[in-house]
PDB file of C-alpha atoms in Angstrom:
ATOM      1  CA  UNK W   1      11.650 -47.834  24.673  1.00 50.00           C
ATOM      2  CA  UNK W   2       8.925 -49.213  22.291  1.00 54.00           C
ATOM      3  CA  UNK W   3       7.016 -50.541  25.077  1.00 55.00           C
ATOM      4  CA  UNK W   4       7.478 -47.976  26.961  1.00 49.00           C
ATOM      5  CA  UNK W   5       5.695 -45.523  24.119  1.00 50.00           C
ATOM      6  CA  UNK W   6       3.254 -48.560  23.647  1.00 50.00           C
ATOM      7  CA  UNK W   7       1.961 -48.363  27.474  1.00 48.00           C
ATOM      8  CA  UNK W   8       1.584 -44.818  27.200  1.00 54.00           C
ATOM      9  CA  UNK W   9      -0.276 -43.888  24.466  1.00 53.00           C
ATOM     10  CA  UNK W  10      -2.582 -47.281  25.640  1.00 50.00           C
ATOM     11  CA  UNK W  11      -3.115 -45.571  29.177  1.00 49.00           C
ATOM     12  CA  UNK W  12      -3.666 -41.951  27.327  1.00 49.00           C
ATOM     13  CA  UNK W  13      -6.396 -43.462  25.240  1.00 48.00           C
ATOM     14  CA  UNK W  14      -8.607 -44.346  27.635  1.00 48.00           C
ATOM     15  CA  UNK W  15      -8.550 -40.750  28.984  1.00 44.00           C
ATOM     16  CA  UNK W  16     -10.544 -39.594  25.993  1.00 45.00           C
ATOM     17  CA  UNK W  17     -14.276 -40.175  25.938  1.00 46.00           C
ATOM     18  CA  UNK W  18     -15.085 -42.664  23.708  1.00 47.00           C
ATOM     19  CA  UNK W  19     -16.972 -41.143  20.335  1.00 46.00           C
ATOM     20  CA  UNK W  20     -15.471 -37.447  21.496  1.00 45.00           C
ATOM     21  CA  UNK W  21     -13.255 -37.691  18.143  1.00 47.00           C
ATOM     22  CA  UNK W  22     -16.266 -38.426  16.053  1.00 47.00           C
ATOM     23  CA  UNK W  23     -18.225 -35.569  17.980  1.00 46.00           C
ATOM     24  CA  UNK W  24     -16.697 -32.464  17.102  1.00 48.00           C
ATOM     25  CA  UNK W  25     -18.120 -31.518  20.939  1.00 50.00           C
ATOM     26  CA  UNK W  26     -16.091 -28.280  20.859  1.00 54.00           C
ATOM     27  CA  UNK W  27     -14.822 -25.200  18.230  1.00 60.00           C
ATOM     28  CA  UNK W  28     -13.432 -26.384  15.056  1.00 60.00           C
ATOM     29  CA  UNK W  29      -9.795 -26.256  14.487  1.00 64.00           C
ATOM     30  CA  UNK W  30      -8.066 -23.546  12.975  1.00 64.00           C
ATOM     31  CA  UNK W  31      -7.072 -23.795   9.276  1.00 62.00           C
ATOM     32  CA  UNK W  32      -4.040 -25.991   8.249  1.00 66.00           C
ATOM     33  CA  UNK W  33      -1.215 -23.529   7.956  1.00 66.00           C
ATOM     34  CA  UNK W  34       0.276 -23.426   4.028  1.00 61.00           C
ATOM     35  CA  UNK W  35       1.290 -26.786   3.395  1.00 66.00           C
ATOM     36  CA  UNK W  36       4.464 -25.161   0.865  1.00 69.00           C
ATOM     37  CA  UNK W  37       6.612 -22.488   0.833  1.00 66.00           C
ATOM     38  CA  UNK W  38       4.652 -21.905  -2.461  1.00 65.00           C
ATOM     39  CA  UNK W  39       1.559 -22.330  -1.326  1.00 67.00           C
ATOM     40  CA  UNK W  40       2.532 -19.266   1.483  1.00 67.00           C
ATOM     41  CA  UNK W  41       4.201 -17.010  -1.001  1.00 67.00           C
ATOM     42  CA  UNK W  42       0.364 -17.236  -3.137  1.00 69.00           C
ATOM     43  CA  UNK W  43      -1.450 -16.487  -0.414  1.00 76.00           C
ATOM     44  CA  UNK W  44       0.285 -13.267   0.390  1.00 75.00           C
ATOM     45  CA  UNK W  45       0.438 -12.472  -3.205  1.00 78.00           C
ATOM     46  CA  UNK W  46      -3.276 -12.961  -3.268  1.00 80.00           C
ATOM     47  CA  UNK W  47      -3.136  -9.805  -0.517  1.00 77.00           C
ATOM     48  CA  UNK W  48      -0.917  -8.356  -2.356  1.00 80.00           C
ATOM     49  CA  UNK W  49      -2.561  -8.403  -5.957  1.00 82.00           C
ATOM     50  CA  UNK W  50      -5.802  -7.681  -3.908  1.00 81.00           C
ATOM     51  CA  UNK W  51      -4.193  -4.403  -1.702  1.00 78.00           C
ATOM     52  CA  UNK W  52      -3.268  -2.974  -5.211  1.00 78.00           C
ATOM     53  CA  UNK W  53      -6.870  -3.050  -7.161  1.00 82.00           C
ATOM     54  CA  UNK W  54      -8.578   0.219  -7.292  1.00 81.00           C
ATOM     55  CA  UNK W  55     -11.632   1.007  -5.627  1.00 79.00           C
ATOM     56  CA  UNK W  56     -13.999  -0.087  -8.038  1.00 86.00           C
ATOM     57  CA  UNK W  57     -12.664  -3.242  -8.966  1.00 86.00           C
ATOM     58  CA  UNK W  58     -11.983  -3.941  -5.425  1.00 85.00           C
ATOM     59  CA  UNK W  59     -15.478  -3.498  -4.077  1.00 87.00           C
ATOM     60  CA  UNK W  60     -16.457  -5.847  -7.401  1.00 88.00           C
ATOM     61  CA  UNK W  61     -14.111  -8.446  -5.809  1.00 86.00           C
ATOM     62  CA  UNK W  62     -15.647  -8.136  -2.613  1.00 86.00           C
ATOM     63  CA  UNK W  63     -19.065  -8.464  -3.407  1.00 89.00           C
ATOM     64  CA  UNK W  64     -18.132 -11.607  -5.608  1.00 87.00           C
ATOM     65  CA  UNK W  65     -16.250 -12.395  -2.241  1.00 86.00           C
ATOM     66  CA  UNK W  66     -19.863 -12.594  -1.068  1.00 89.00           C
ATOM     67  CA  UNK W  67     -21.729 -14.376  -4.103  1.00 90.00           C
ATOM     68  CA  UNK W  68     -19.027 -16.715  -5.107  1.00 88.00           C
ATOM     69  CA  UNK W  69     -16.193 -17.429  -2.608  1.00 86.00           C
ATOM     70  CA  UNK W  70     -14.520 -19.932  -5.128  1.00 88.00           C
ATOM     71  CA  UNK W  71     -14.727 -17.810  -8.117  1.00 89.00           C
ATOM     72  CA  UNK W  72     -13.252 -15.132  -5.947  1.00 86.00           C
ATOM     73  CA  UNK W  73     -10.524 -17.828  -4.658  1.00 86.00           C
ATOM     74  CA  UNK W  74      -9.638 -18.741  -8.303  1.00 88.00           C
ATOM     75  CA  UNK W  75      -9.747 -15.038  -9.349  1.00 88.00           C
ATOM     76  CA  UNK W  76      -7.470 -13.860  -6.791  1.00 87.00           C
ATOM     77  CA  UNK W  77      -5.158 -16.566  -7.127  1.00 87.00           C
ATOM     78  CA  UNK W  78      -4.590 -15.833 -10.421  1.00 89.00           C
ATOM     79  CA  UNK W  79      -3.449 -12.392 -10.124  1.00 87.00           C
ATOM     80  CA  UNK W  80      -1.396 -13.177  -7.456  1.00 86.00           C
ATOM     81  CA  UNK W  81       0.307 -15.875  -9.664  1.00 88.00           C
ATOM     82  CA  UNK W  82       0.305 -13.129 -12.326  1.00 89.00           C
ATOM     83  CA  UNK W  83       2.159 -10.803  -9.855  1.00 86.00           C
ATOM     84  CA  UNK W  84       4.411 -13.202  -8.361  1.00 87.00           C
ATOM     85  CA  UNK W  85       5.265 -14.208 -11.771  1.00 91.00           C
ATOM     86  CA  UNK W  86       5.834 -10.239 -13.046  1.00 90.00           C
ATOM     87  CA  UNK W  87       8.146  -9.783  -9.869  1.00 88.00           C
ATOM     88  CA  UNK W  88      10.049 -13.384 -11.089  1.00 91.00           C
ATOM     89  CA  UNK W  89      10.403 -11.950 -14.363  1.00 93.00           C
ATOM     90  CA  UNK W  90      11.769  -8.533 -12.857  1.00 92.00           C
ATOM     91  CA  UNK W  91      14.431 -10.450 -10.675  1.00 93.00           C
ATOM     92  CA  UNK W  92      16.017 -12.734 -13.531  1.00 95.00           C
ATOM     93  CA  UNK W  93      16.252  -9.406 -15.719  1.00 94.00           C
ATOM     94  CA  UNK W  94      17.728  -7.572 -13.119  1.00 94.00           C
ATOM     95  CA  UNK W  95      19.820 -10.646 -12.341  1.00 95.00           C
ATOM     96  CA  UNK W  96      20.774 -10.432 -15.778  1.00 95.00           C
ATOM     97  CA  UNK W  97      21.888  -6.706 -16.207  1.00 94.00           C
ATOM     98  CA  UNK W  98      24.064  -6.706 -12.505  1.00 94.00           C
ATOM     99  CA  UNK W  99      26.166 -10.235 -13.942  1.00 94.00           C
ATOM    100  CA  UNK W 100      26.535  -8.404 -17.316  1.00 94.00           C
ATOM    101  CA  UNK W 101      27.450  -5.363 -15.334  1.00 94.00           C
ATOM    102  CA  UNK W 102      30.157  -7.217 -13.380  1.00 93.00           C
ATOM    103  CA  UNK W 103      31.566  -8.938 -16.701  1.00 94.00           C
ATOM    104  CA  UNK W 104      31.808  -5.887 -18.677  1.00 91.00           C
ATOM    105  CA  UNK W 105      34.888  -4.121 -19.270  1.00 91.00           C
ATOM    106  CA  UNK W 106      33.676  -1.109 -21.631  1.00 92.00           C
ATOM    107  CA  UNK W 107      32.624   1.547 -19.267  1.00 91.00           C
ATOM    108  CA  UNK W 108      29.753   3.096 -21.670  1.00 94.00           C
ATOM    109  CA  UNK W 109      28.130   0.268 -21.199  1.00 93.00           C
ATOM    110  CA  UNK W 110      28.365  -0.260 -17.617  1.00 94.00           C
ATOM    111  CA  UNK W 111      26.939   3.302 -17.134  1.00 95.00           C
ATOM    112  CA  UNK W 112      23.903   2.378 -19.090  1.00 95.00           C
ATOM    113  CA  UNK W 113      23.612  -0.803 -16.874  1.00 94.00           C
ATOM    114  CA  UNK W 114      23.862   1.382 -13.473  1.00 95.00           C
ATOM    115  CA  UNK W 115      21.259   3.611 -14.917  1.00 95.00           C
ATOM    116  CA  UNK W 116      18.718   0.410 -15.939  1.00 94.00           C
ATOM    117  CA  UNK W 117      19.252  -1.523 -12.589  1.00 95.00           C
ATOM    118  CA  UNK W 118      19.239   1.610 -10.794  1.00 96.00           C
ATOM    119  CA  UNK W 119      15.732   2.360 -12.561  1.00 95.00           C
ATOM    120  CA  UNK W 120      14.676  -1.265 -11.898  1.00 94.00           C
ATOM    121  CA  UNK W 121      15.742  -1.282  -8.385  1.00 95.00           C
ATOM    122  CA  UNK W 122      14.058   2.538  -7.980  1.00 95.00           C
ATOM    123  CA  UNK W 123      10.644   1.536  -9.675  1.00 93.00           C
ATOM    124  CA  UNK W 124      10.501  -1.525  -7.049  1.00 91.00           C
ATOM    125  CA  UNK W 125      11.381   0.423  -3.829  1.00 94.00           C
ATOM    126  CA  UNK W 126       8.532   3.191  -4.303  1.00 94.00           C
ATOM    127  CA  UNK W 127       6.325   0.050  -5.322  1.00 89.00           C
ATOM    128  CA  UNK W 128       6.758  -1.528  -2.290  1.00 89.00           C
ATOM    129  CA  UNK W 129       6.720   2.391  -0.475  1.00 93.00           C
ATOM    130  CA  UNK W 130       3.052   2.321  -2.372  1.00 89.00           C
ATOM    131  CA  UNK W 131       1.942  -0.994  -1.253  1.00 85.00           C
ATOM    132  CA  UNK W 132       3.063  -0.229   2.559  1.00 89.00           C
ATOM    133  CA  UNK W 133       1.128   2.935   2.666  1.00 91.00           C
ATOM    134  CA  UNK W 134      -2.199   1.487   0.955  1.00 86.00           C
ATOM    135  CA  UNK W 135      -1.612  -1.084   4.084  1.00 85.00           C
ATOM    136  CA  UNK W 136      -1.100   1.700   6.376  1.00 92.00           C
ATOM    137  CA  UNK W 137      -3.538   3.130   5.441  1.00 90.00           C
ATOM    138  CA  UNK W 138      -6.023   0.244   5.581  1.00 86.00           C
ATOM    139  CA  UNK W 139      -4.902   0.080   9.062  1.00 92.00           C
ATOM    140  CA  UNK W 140      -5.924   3.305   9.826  1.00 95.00           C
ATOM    141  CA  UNK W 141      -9.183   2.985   8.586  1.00 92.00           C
ATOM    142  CA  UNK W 142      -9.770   0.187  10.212  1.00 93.00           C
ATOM    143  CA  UNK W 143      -8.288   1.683  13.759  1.00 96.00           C
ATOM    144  CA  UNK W 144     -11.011   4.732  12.743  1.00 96.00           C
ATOM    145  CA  UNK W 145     -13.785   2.373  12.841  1.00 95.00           C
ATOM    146  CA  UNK W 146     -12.809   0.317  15.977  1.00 95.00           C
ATOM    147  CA  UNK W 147     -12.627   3.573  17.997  1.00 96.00           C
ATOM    148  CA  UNK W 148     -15.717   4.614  17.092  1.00 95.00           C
ATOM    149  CA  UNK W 149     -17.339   1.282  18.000  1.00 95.00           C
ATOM    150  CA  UNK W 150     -15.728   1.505  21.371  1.00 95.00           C
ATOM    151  CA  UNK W 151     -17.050   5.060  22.283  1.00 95.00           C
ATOM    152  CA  UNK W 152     -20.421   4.337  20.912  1.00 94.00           C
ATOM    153  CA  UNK W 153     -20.237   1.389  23.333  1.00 93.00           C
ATOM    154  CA  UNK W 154     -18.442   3.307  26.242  1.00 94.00           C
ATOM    155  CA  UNK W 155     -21.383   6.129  25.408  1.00 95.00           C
ATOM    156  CA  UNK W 156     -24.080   2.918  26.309  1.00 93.00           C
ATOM    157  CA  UNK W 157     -22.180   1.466  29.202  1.00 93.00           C
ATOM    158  CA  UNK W 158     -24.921   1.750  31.525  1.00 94.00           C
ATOM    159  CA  UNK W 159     -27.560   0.758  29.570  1.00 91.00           C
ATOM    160  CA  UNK W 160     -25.126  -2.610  28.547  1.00 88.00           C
ATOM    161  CA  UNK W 161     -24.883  -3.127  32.309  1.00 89.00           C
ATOM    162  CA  UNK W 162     -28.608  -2.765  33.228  1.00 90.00           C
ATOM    163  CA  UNK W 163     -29.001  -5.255  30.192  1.00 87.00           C
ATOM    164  CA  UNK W 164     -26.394  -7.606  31.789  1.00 86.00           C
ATOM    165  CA  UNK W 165     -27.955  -7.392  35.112  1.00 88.00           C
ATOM    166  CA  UNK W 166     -31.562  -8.070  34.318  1.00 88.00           C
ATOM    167  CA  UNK W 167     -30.504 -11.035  32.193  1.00 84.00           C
ATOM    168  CA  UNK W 168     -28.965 -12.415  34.796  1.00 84.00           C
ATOM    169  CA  UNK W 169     -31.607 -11.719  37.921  1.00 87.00           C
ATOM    170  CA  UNK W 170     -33.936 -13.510  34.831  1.00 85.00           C
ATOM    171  CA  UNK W 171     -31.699 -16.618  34.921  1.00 81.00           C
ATOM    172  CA  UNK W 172     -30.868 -16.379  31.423  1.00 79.00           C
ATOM    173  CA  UNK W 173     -28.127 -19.516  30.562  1.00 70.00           C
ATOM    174  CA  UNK W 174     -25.149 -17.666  30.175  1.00 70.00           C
ATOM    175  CA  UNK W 175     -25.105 -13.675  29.194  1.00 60.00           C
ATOM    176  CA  UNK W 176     -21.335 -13.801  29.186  1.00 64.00           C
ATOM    177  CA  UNK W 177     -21.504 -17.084  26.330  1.00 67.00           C
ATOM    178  CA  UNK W 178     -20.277 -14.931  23.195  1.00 69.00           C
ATOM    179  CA  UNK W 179     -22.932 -13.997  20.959  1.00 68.00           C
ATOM    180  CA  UNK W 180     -22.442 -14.162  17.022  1.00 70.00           C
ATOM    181  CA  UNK W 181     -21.619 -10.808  15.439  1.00 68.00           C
ATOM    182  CA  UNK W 182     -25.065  -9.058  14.201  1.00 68.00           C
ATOM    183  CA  UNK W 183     -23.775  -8.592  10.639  1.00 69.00           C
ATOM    184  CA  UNK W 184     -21.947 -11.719  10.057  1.00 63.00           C
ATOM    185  CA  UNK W 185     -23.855 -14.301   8.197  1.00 59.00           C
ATOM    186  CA  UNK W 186     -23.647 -17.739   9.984  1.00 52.00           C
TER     187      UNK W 186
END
């Protein structure tokens, strides 16, 4: 089986251009994906902690987005450890009330315990209610803005196509080669 495997991958080198590893000849790859479970869990509670800033501070973090990307980066990764950390901290109490709920025998005192985890348990729900609706709407905005960028382009459809044309009948390279986006810095 070994030599098998051995013939193989010797026959499947030679099919790759020698140097084309060292190259880079095409697009670069896509990011690793998280490496950990906690590594995944920071990065959406960088979103998270970043979804719940209010406008000001979140147009601060945006232009230092811009400026600093690592400052950002280290910024945002601590308030999403700060967050995952609060919601950690959250669980074990809750944890804590429903096993001293289920132990207790004295039924004052598992009233007051219904009351506190059904607070704690009420407080996270319209969180989470919150935080889906600042996404929704988000979404919407965004939705807004990609509409209107399609009628203004529908709206200059045959302008785009007499553009197309006479690049063409020019001999330009390639007009349908994808162009970098006018307001993304390269």
């Amino acid at each position: 089986m070994k030599k098998w495997l051995l013939l193989i991958a010797f026959c499947c080198a030679g099919l790759i251009p020698a140097g084309a590893e060292k190259t880079g000849g095409g697009p670069p790859p896509p990011p690793p994906p998280p490496k950990s479970e906690k590594e995944r869990r920071t990065s959406f509670a960088i979103w998270r902690a970043f979804s719940s800033l209010p406008g000001k501070e979140r147009q601060d973090m945006v232009k230092l987005q811009r400026t600093d990307p690592e400052k950002f980066r280290k910024v945002m990764t601590e308030k999403g450890e700060a967050l995952l950390k609060a919601d950690r901290d959250r669980l074990i109490e809750l944890r804590s009330m429903v096993a001293e709920y289920i132990s207790t025998a004295d039924s004052d005192r598992r009233e007051e315990l219904y009351k506190k985890i059904e607070a704690n348990v009420r407080f996270d729900y319209f969180k989470r209610l919150e935080e889906n609706r600042r996404h929704l709407e988000e979404m919407k905005r965004r939705a807004r803005g990609l509409e209107a960028e399609l009628n203004k382009r529908e709206k200059n459809a045959e302008a785009a196509i007499k553009a197309r044309i006479d690049a063409i009948l020019r001999g330009d390279p390639d007009p349908e080669a994808p162009r970098p986006h006018p307001r993304r810095k390269k």
